[in-house]
Amino acid sequence: MMLINGHALDKVDALDRGLHYGDGLFETLAVRAGQPLLWRRHRQRLAEGCARLGLPPPDDSLLDKEAAQVCAGVTQGVLKIVLTRGVGGRGYRAPAAVHPTRIVARYPWPDYSSESATRGIVMRVCATRMAQNPALAGMKHLNRLEQVLARNEWDDPGITEGIMLDNEGWVISGTMSNLFLVKAGALLTPDVTQCGVAGVMRGLILDIAARLDITARIGEITLNDVLEADEVFVCNSLIGLWPVRQLAERHYVRGPLRTRLAAEVTGYTV
Amino acid sequence: MMLINGHALDKVDALDRGLHYGDGLFETLAVRAGQPLLWRRHRQRLAEGCARLGLPPPDDSLLDKEAAQVCAGVTQGVLKIVLTRGVGGRGYRAPAAVHPTRIVARYPWPDYSSESATRGIVMRVCATRMAQNPALAGMKHLNRLEQVLARNEWDDPGITEGIMLDNEGWVISGTMSNLFLVKAGALLTPDVTQCGVAGVMRGLILDIAARLDITARIGEITLNDVLEADEVFVCNSLIGLWPVRQLAERHYVRGPLRTRLAAEVTGYTV
């Protein structure tokens, strides 16, 4: 099911700036028992992205209503919201009057292997780099060719996710997830002010860590830091927290901190 | 008029990967007397982009036919071709069977001021930077948020174009054009292997310079180099070559080389 500007449609104008320039934002949420999870946090990030791109933000009550409509009766699924600068003339300049395109769509729950959350995943290191651009960093915008190229580097079903580095070689994230290391009981996650996405689940984990007095540091991380970590896990709003059991030749033992945090996040639904 | 996969339509599937990720390419061509100009060069760049993105390239004779159909009877106009990886599931991974979306669309000729080509344009320096990423550099792909943000930095109708620098401060291009300097009779244009677009008109100018034994260098250019140049001009497939008469406080005198090259390019139509 899909609503486009409130109407049950499945097509958008071929002149939409989302298509021509990636001029817009998106959010992807887990849906359980008819409710989009971490809705408040996702809505907040969408609003922040709108402010940064100069996009008129959607009306909150309208978005609430449309999300509820699309999620009604869904036991487990995915909600995706796409917001673009709407139809514009040819050329990069935004039209004087912007009429955003708002897509609120439901997708089936992905066929994730149940082993990913329990036994953990195998990761690789991607060759495709993320470019540093503070003007775009952190946002969940529609310019995602780097992730597309990185994800299409491998075909091996035994490898679930790939680590992406920036052009200076710093570790930033997975192709579709944020990354955390555990070292001597402390959490460490890459800075995303130069590139990468400030994931909602990443934000929740950092908030939980603060509440539980778990030391958490945001900073520059090398591939060597990842290889030498005690635990490594990836996260996003759909997968929650997946332990990494192998990266290249390094095998990790699952540790207690990921398990504790995974249990904690299930208590947060708004 | 617009053809989508050969059909006269004006909407695309809301699940198109062009919209969700900017997963695709485009070309913008001038049309005169029913003919898309520099067609062979644009088609060549599109094919190169397809190879780099792993997109199935469109059949040449099909694209010829559709372009001719859309351009028929057009005295002066714009042809835009958009090619995406088509409809895909949620997630960055390309579907196993890719069915590209091919948009061939006609637009009216932009209302460019006739003064731009004769008297020259005023430029500014944009604050939005281009991120270096060799995996994407040179391609006319659909991830254009940097250009959108840069073009929306100013509203003054007296300023026609903005210079964009990369994150290291090197001059790369305009927001919608490539940039050339003239210094002591030689041409100089920024390298676009780290970021920016390898414009078709830029390529033609470099080819013409080689044929006419005009020294042309592709390299690293600073803002100071631009300010100290004898002549500066910008180019793309629609505008041809526009002299720059002012950048910040620097006023330029129009020189002979831009005029000579502008006359030369009109002889190239395929």
XYZ file of C-alpha atoms in Angstrom:
540
model
C 0.000 0.000 0.000
C 1.211 3.447 -0.872
C -0.025 7.019 -0.442
C 1.348 9.795 -2.625
C 0.409 13.184 -1.218
C -2.412 11.400 0.575
C -3.807 9.566 -2.424
C -3.619 5.828 -3.079
C -1.372 5.950 -6.159
C 1.681 4.070 -7.326
C 3.249 6.524 -9.759
C 4.964 9.892 -9.506
C 5.362 12.699 -12.022
C 8.312 11.956 -14.296
C 9.515 15.555 -13.725
C 9.877 15.065 -9.966
C 13.133 16.516 -8.616
C 13.557 13.411 -6.476
C 14.063 11.438 -9.685
C 16.118 14.025 -11.579
C 18.477 15.140 -8.804
C 17.833 12.995 -5.735
C 16.488 16.237 -4.283
C 14.815 14.879 -1.162
C 14.937 12.665 1.912
C 13.701 9.315 3.139
C 13.062 7.373 6.316
C 12.734 3.606 6.760
C 10.941 2.275 9.844
C 10.019 -1.093 11.290
C 6.284 -1.670 11.757
C 4.961 -3.971 14.498
C 1.306 -4.556 15.305
C 0.221 -1.628 13.154
C 2.691 0.819 14.759
C 5.732 2.378 13.089
C 8.540 2.048 15.629
C 10.732 4.958 16.767
C 8.323 7.199 14.906
C 9.116 10.311 16.912
C 12.838 9.942 16.247
C 12.354 9.320 12.530
C 10.005 12.281 12.226
C 12.543 14.411 14.038
C 15.346 13.402 11.666
C 13.096 14.056 8.670
C 12.352 17.544 10.026
C 16.057 18.225 10.537
C 16.798 17.096 6.982
C 14.056 19.380 5.656
C 15.604 22.320 7.482
C 19.043 21.537 6.030
C 17.754 21.111 2.459
C 15.345 24.040 2.685
C 12.377 21.731 2.060
C 8.952 22.591 3.497
C 8.466 19.950 6.223
C 5.313 17.836 6.115
C 2.566 18.620 8.578
C 3.046 16.353 11.603
C -0.587 15.406 12.050
C -0.925 14.659 8.343
C 2.125 12.390 8.434
C 0.805 10.681 11.598
C -2.490 10.027 9.883
C -0.973 8.693 6.670
C 1.498 6.451 8.519
C -1.318 5.033 10.650
C -3.401 4.424 7.546
C -0.602 2.600 5.725
C 0.424 0.559 8.786
C -3.086 -0.436 9.850
C -3.370 -4.198 10.366
C 0.331 -4.858 9.647
C 1.747 -7.502 12.010
C 5.328 -6.961 10.896
C 6.454 -4.811 8.003
C 8.393 -1.798 6.791
C 7.250 1.801 6.413
C 9.153 3.997 4.013
C 8.638 7.733 3.738
C 10.089 9.646 0.790
C 9.882 13.417 0.645
C 11.089 15.303 -2.435
C 11.146 18.919 -3.597
C 8.371 17.950 -5.996
C 7.996 18.783 -9.638
C 10.365 21.432 -10.902
C 11.502 22.791 -14.206
C 14.719 21.626 -15.816
C 17.702 23.022 -13.929
C 19.041 22.792 -10.388
C 17.372 25.901 -9.089
C 14.351 25.122 -6.899
C 11.043 26.471 -8.199
C 9.730 29.611 -6.504
C 6.772 27.705 -5.116
C 7.746 24.247 -3.875
C 5.059 21.567 -3.701
C 6.817 18.585 -2.119
C 6.031 15.017 -3.099
C 5.275 12.886 -0.038
C 5.320 9.111 -0.448
C 4.206 6.950 2.470
C 4.607 3.307 1.517
C 4.392 -0.089 3.139
C 6.740 -2.920 2.220
C 6.842 -6.537 3.350
C 9.297 -7.423 6.099
C 12.634 -8.406 4.492
C 13.607 -12.070 4.523
C 16.452 -11.591 6.988
C 18.048 -14.818 8.153
C 17.194 -15.441 11.815
C 20.858 -16.368 12.267
C 21.931 -12.765 11.666
C 20.644 -11.635 15.047
C 21.701 -14.748 16.942
C 24.876 -16.205 15.434
C 25.946 -12.917 13.852
C 26.896 -11.828 10.344
C 29.941 -11.969 8.101
C 31.155 -8.623 6.755
C 33.550 -7.548 4.052
C 35.353 -4.278 3.339
C 33.950 -2.398 0.321
C 36.193 -0.787 -2.276
C 33.663 1.998 -2.969
C 34.429 4.944 -0.706
C 32.152 7.579 0.811
C 33.000 11.138 -0.141
C 33.345 13.675 2.655
C 30.814 16.477 2.412
C 29.647 18.121 5.636
C 26.791 19.823 3.740
C 25.205 16.420 3.132
C 26.650 14.290 5.949
C 24.278 12.764 8.478
C 21.167 13.245 6.332
C 19.133 10.382 4.931
C 18.944 12.053 1.528
C 18.157 10.485 -1.836
C 21.728 10.615 -3.249
C 22.705 7.025 -2.559
C 24.836 5.926 -5.485
C 27.812 5.271 -3.198
C 25.790 2.759 -1.196
C 24.344 1.213 -4.363
C 27.817 0.700 -5.858
C 29.201 -0.606 -2.574
C 26.346 -3.082 -2.055
C 26.707 -4.371 -5.588
C 30.370 -5.202 -5.146
C 29.542 -8.670 -3.812
C 27.082 -11.410 -4.587
C 28.070 -14.036 -2.030
C 24.947 -14.749 0.078
C 27.239 -15.710 2.970
C 28.294 -12.056 3.317
C 25.563 -9.888 4.799
C 27.023 -6.406 5.004
C 30.027 -4.370 3.868
C 32.094 -1.794 5.731
C 32.497 1.520 3.918
C 35.465 3.831 4.406
C 35.633 7.489 3.453
C 38.163 8.833 0.944
C 40.728 9.276 3.718
C 40.357 5.677 4.832
C 38.340 6.272 8.014
C 35.662 3.668 8.736
C 32.205 5.245 8.426
C 29.456 2.616 8.409
C 27.975 -0.396 6.665
C 26.203 0.055 3.343
C 22.794 0.030 5.093
C 23.750 0.165 8.758
C 25.762 2.048 11.343
C 28.684 0.394 13.050
C 29.698 0.077 16.701
C 32.825 -1.367 18.273
C 33.249 -2.484 21.845
C 36.698 -2.110 23.337
C 37.350 -2.715 27.046
C 33.656 -2.329 27.834
C 33.281 1.023 26.024
C 31.337 1.752 22.849
C 32.925 3.430 19.862
C 31.115 4.533 16.698
C 32.284 6.562 13.689
C 31.702 10.278 13.466
C 29.153 11.065 10.724
C 29.631 14.818 10.403
C 31.796 14.467 7.252
C 29.899 11.636 5.558
C 27.542 8.782 6.351
C 24.075 8.750 7.855
C 23.153 9.610 11.448
C 21.024 6.492 11.907
C 18.027 6.583 14.202
C 19.013 3.271 15.835
C 22.564 4.615 16.283
C 21.090 7.654 18.039
C 18.943 5.464 20.279
C 21.906 3.264 21.221
C 23.965 6.328 22.155
C 21.080 7.629 24.275
C 20.695 4.279 26.016
C 24.436 4.108 26.658
C 24.305 7.546 28.274
C 21.381 6.490 30.447
C 23.124 3.275 31.543
C 26.490 4.988 32.149
C 28.179 2.965 29.426
C 31.121 4.924 28.048
C 30.470 5.780 24.392
C 32.793 7.700 22.136
C 32.068 9.114 18.670
C 35.240 9.538 16.687
C 37.652 8.570 13.971
C 37.944 4.809 13.563
C 40.432 2.880 11.442
C 39.952 -0.553 9.932
C 42.583 -1.719 12.374
C 40.444 -0.483 15.271
C 37.607 -2.643 13.949
C 39.840 -5.683 13.580
C 41.186 -5.223 17.119
C 37.808 -4.585 18.792
C 36.415 -7.043 21.356
C 32.920 -6.926 19.828
C 31.552 -5.396 16.643
C 27.921 -4.891 15.763
C 25.876 -3.114 13.085
C 22.480 -1.531 13.556
C 19.567 0.105 11.822
C 15.861 0.595 12.446
C 14.899 -2.687 10.802
C 17.596 -5.099 11.938
C 18.069 -3.700 15.420
C 21.569 -4.810 16.440
C 23.336 -7.610 14.593
C 26.588 -8.963 15.988
C 29.438 -9.311 13.524
C 31.026 -12.723 13.775
C 33.583 -12.320 11.015
C 35.315 -9.531 9.096
C 37.920 -10.676 6.581
C 40.076 -13.172 8.522
C 39.085 -11.878 11.948
C 36.535 -13.899 13.928
C 34.765 -12.228 16.834
C 33.340 -13.822 19.933
C 29.910 -12.468 20.825
C 30.117 -10.355 23.914
C 27.745 -9.192 26.607
C 27.374 -5.531 25.663
C 25.679 -6.071 22.296
C 23.266 -8.538 23.908
C 22.442 -6.092 26.695
C 21.862 -3.191 24.280
C 19.779 -5.357 21.925
C 17.495 -6.202 24.829
C 17.322 -2.532 25.891
C 16.329 -1.146 22.476
C 13.238 -3.356 22.310
C 11.844 -1.262 25.160
C 11.893 1.861 22.991
C 9.057 2.130 20.526
C 8.403 5.856 20.062
C 6.425 15.549 -25.074
C 7.848 12.597 -23.232
C 8.443 8.923 -23.900
C 8.922 6.492 -21.037
C 10.279 3.176 -22.289
C 8.872 4.158 -25.661
C 5.372 5.043 -24.497
C 3.866 8.522 -24.342
C 3.503 8.761 -20.562
C 4.259 11.375 -17.934
C 4.605 9.293 -14.781
C 7.074 6.732 -13.479
C 6.652 3.923 -10.976
C 7.022 5.314 -7.443
C 9.405 2.415 -6.664
C 11.895 3.454 -9.350
C 15.491 3.334 -8.120
C 16.139 6.644 -9.854
C 13.803 8.256 -7.348
C 14.871 6.283 -4.272
C 18.651 6.359 -4.723
C 19.452 8.528 -7.728
C 20.513 5.233 -9.299
C 20.891 6.345 -12.898
C 22.221 8.830 -15.436
C 21.042 11.725 -17.571
C 21.981 13.738 -20.640
C 20.805 17.205 -21.638
C 21.079 18.245 -25.291
C 20.259 21.268 -27.391
C 17.762 20.655 -30.215
C 17.842 22.721 -33.435
C 15.608 22.154 -36.425
C 14.446 18.798 -35.137
C 17.993 17.512 -34.477
C 19.562 16.838 -31.065
C 23.030 18.402 -31.246
C 26.234 16.546 -30.361
C 24.104 13.412 -30.220
C 26.980 10.993 -30.844
C 29.011 12.510 -28.000
C 26.093 12.447 -25.561
C 25.243 8.874 -26.463
C 28.873 7.924 -25.953
C 28.978 9.502 -22.490
C 25.713 7.761 -21.576
C 27.205 4.422 -22.650
C 30.336 5.073 -20.584
C 28.203 5.931 -17.546
C 26.204 2.728 -18.019
C 29.414 0.705 -18.055
C 30.621 2.386 -14.857
C 27.309 1.936 -13.006
C 26.725 -1.574 -14.352
C 23.517 -0.466 -16.061
C 22.341 -2.217 -19.238
C 22.872 0.434 -21.960
C 19.906 1.358 -24.141
C 19.838 0.022 -27.666
C 21.348 2.706 -29.934
C 18.793 2.445 -32.728
C 15.942 2.555 -30.212
C 17.375 5.692 -28.612
C 17.915 7.256 -32.065
C 14.298 6.571 -32.952
C 12.871 7.927 -29.718
C 15.033 11.059 -29.804
C 13.969 11.721 -33.405
C 10.329 11.234 -32.445
C 10.523 13.631 -29.482
C 12.529 16.257 -31.415
C 10.424 16.175 -34.587
C 9.338 19.666 -35.604
C 11.235 21.407 -32.797
C 12.852 24.652 -34.015
C 14.804 25.176 -30.803
C 14.440 23.177 -27.627
C 16.017 20.839 -25.109
C 16.153 17.059 -25.112
C 16.688 15.319 -21.808
C 17.369 11.612 -21.464
C 17.144 9.934 -18.068
C 18.138 6.307 -17.627
C 17.635 4.555 -14.280
C 18.132 1.043 -12.914
C 14.342 0.738 -12.966
C 12.017 -0.605 -10.327
C 13.724 -2.449 -7.548
C 12.862 -3.764 -4.138
C 13.681 -1.819 -1.012
C 17.418 -1.916 -0.360
C 20.530 -0.811 -2.205
C 21.234 -4.125 -3.879
C 20.278 -4.120 -7.564
C 17.585 -6.620 -8.526
C 18.790 -9.797 -10.248
C 16.998 -8.807 -13.459
C 17.332 -5.090 -14.198
C 14.691 -3.461 -16.394
C 15.935 0.126 -16.841
C 13.593 3.080 -17.039
C 14.332 5.196 -20.106
C 12.855 8.702 -20.235
C 13.234 10.727 -23.434
C 11.703 14.153 -22.893
C 11.463 17.470 -24.676
C 11.580 20.774 -22.817
C 11.179 24.340 -24.060
C 14.352 26.323 -24.689
C 15.330 28.142 -21.452
C 14.830 31.897 -21.311
C 18.535 32.684 -21.313
C 19.345 36.364 -21.576
C 20.871 37.123 -24.973
C 23.395 39.260 -23.095
C 24.947 36.180 -21.500
C 26.566 35.104 -24.766
C 27.509 38.601 -25.895
C 28.273 40.819 -22.922
C 29.089 37.900 -20.607
C 27.861 36.760 -17.217
C 28.501 37.606 -13.574
C 29.579 34.701 -11.362
C 29.878 34.141 -7.647
C 31.750 31.593 -5.550
C 29.476 28.993 -3.946
C 29.885 27.902 -0.326
C 28.616 24.379 -1.083
C 31.565 22.149 -1.948
C 31.809 19.145 -4.227
C 32.971 15.975 -2.532
C 35.811 14.044 -4.122
C 34.819 10.567 -5.186
C 36.612 9.055 -8.182
C 33.985 6.270 -8.366
C 31.369 8.862 -9.347
C 33.476 11.684 -10.826
C 32.928 12.664 -14.432
C 29.565 10.915 -14.745
C 26.300 12.740 -15.330
C 24.554 10.685 -12.664
C 21.348 11.466 -10.807
C 22.968 12.344 -7.443
C 22.908 16.128 -7.788
C 22.165 17.498 -4.319
C 25.471 19.361 -4.239
C 24.520 21.306 -7.368
C 20.988 21.894 -6.074
C 22.273 23.315 -2.784
C 24.913 25.419 -4.551
C 22.431 26.860 -7.072
C 20.005 27.733 -4.309
C 22.571 29.787 -2.404
C 21.682 32.908 -4.379
C 18.586 34.565 -5.709
C 20.049 37.663 -7.341
C 18.990 37.564 -11.029
C 22.107 39.573 -11.882
C 24.270 36.557 -11.018
C 24.038 33.815 -13.609
C 26.324 31.067 -12.409
C 28.354 30.005 -9.365
C 31.822 28.497 -9.150
C 32.054 25.316 -7.118
C 35.184 24.179 -5.306
C 35.888 20.687 -4.011
C 36.489 19.952 -0.331
C 40.184 20.719 -0.743
C 39.469 24.109 -2.269
C 40.277 23.293 -5.907
C 38.029 24.939 -8.478
C 35.944 22.268 -10.261
C 33.162 23.853 -12.328
C 30.030 25.951 -12.324
C 26.816 24.527 -10.880
C 25.550 23.664 -14.379
C 28.604 24.294 -16.544
C 32.283 23.524 -16.988
C 34.858 26.238 -16.621
C 37.785 27.329 -18.793
C 40.510 29.906 -18.151
C 42.702 31.543 -20.735
C 46.180 32.500 -19.616
C 48.787 33.744 -22.094
C 46.853 32.257 -25.009
C 46.544 28.781 -23.459
C 43.398 27.047 -22.196
C 43.162 25.628 -18.709
C 40.242 23.614 -17.329
C 39.805 21.726 -14.044
C 40.480 18.032 -13.791
C 37.204 16.107 -13.246
C 38.568 12.721 -12.227
C 37.954 13.373 -8.500
C 34.616 15.189 -8.776
C 32.542 17.178 -11.219
C 31.081 16.257 -14.586
C 33.019 15.598 -17.798
C 30.814 17.873 -19.882
C 30.211 17.083 -23.538
C 30.869 20.710 -24.545
C 34.055 20.677 -22.459
C 35.157 17.573 -24.365
C 34.366 19.189 -27.699
C 36.316 22.338 -26.803
C 39.339 20.258 -25.814
C 39.110 18.356 -29.108
C 38.856 21.590 -31.091
C 41.813 23.060 -29.212
C 43.889 19.992 -30.099
C 42.915 20.298 -33.758
C 43.739 24.020 -33.858
C 47.017 23.580 -31.959
C 45.791 25.696 -29.061
C 47.613 24.654 -25.904
C 45.113 23.191 -23.430
C 45.923 21.867 -19.989
C 43.664 19.882 -17.651
C 44.758 20.286 -14.074
C 44.377 21.652 -10.581
C 43.091 25.218 -10.546
C 42.826 27.578 -7.587
C 40.409 30.440 -7.169
C 43.402 32.706 -7.476
C 44.184 31.212 -10.892
C 40.648 32.139 -11.982
C 40.970 35.674 -10.644
C 44.318 36.117 -12.410
C 43.234 34.629 -15.764
C 43.085 36.776 -18.898
C 39.731 35.337 -19.966
C 37.248 33.060 -18.223
C 34.312 31.269 -19.821
C 31.781 28.616 -18.887
C 30.225 26.060 -21.207
C 27.646 23.348 -21.550
C 25.611 21.757 -24.340
C 22.811 24.319 -24.111
C 24.623 27.603 -23.548
C 27.638 26.880 -25.724
C 30.370 29.200 -24.385
C 29.499 32.160 -22.197
C 32.204 34.675 -21.343
C 32.506 35.639 -17.685
C 32.637 39.390 -17.285
C 32.782 39.497 -13.495
C 33.684 37.209 -10.591
C 33.504 38.829 -7.166
C 35.442 42.126 -7.573
C 37.346 40.997 -10.641
C 36.165 42.315 -14.022
C 37.342 40.526 -17.164
C 37.793 41.913 -20.627
C 36.427 39.657 -23.332
C 39.248 38.113 -25.272
C 39.692 36.579 -28.695
C 40.059 32.923 -27.757
C 36.562 32.458 -26.350
C 35.103 34.165 -29.419
C 37.097 31.953 -31.760
C 36.111 28.741 -29.945
C 32.437 29.781 -29.747
C 32.425 30.184 -33.517
C 34.180 26.831 -33.984
C 31.756 24.793 -31.854
C 28.780 25.810 -33.973
C 30.327 23.758 -36.774
C 29.999 20.569 -34.711
C 26.541 19.079 -34.632
C 26.997 15.332 -34.235
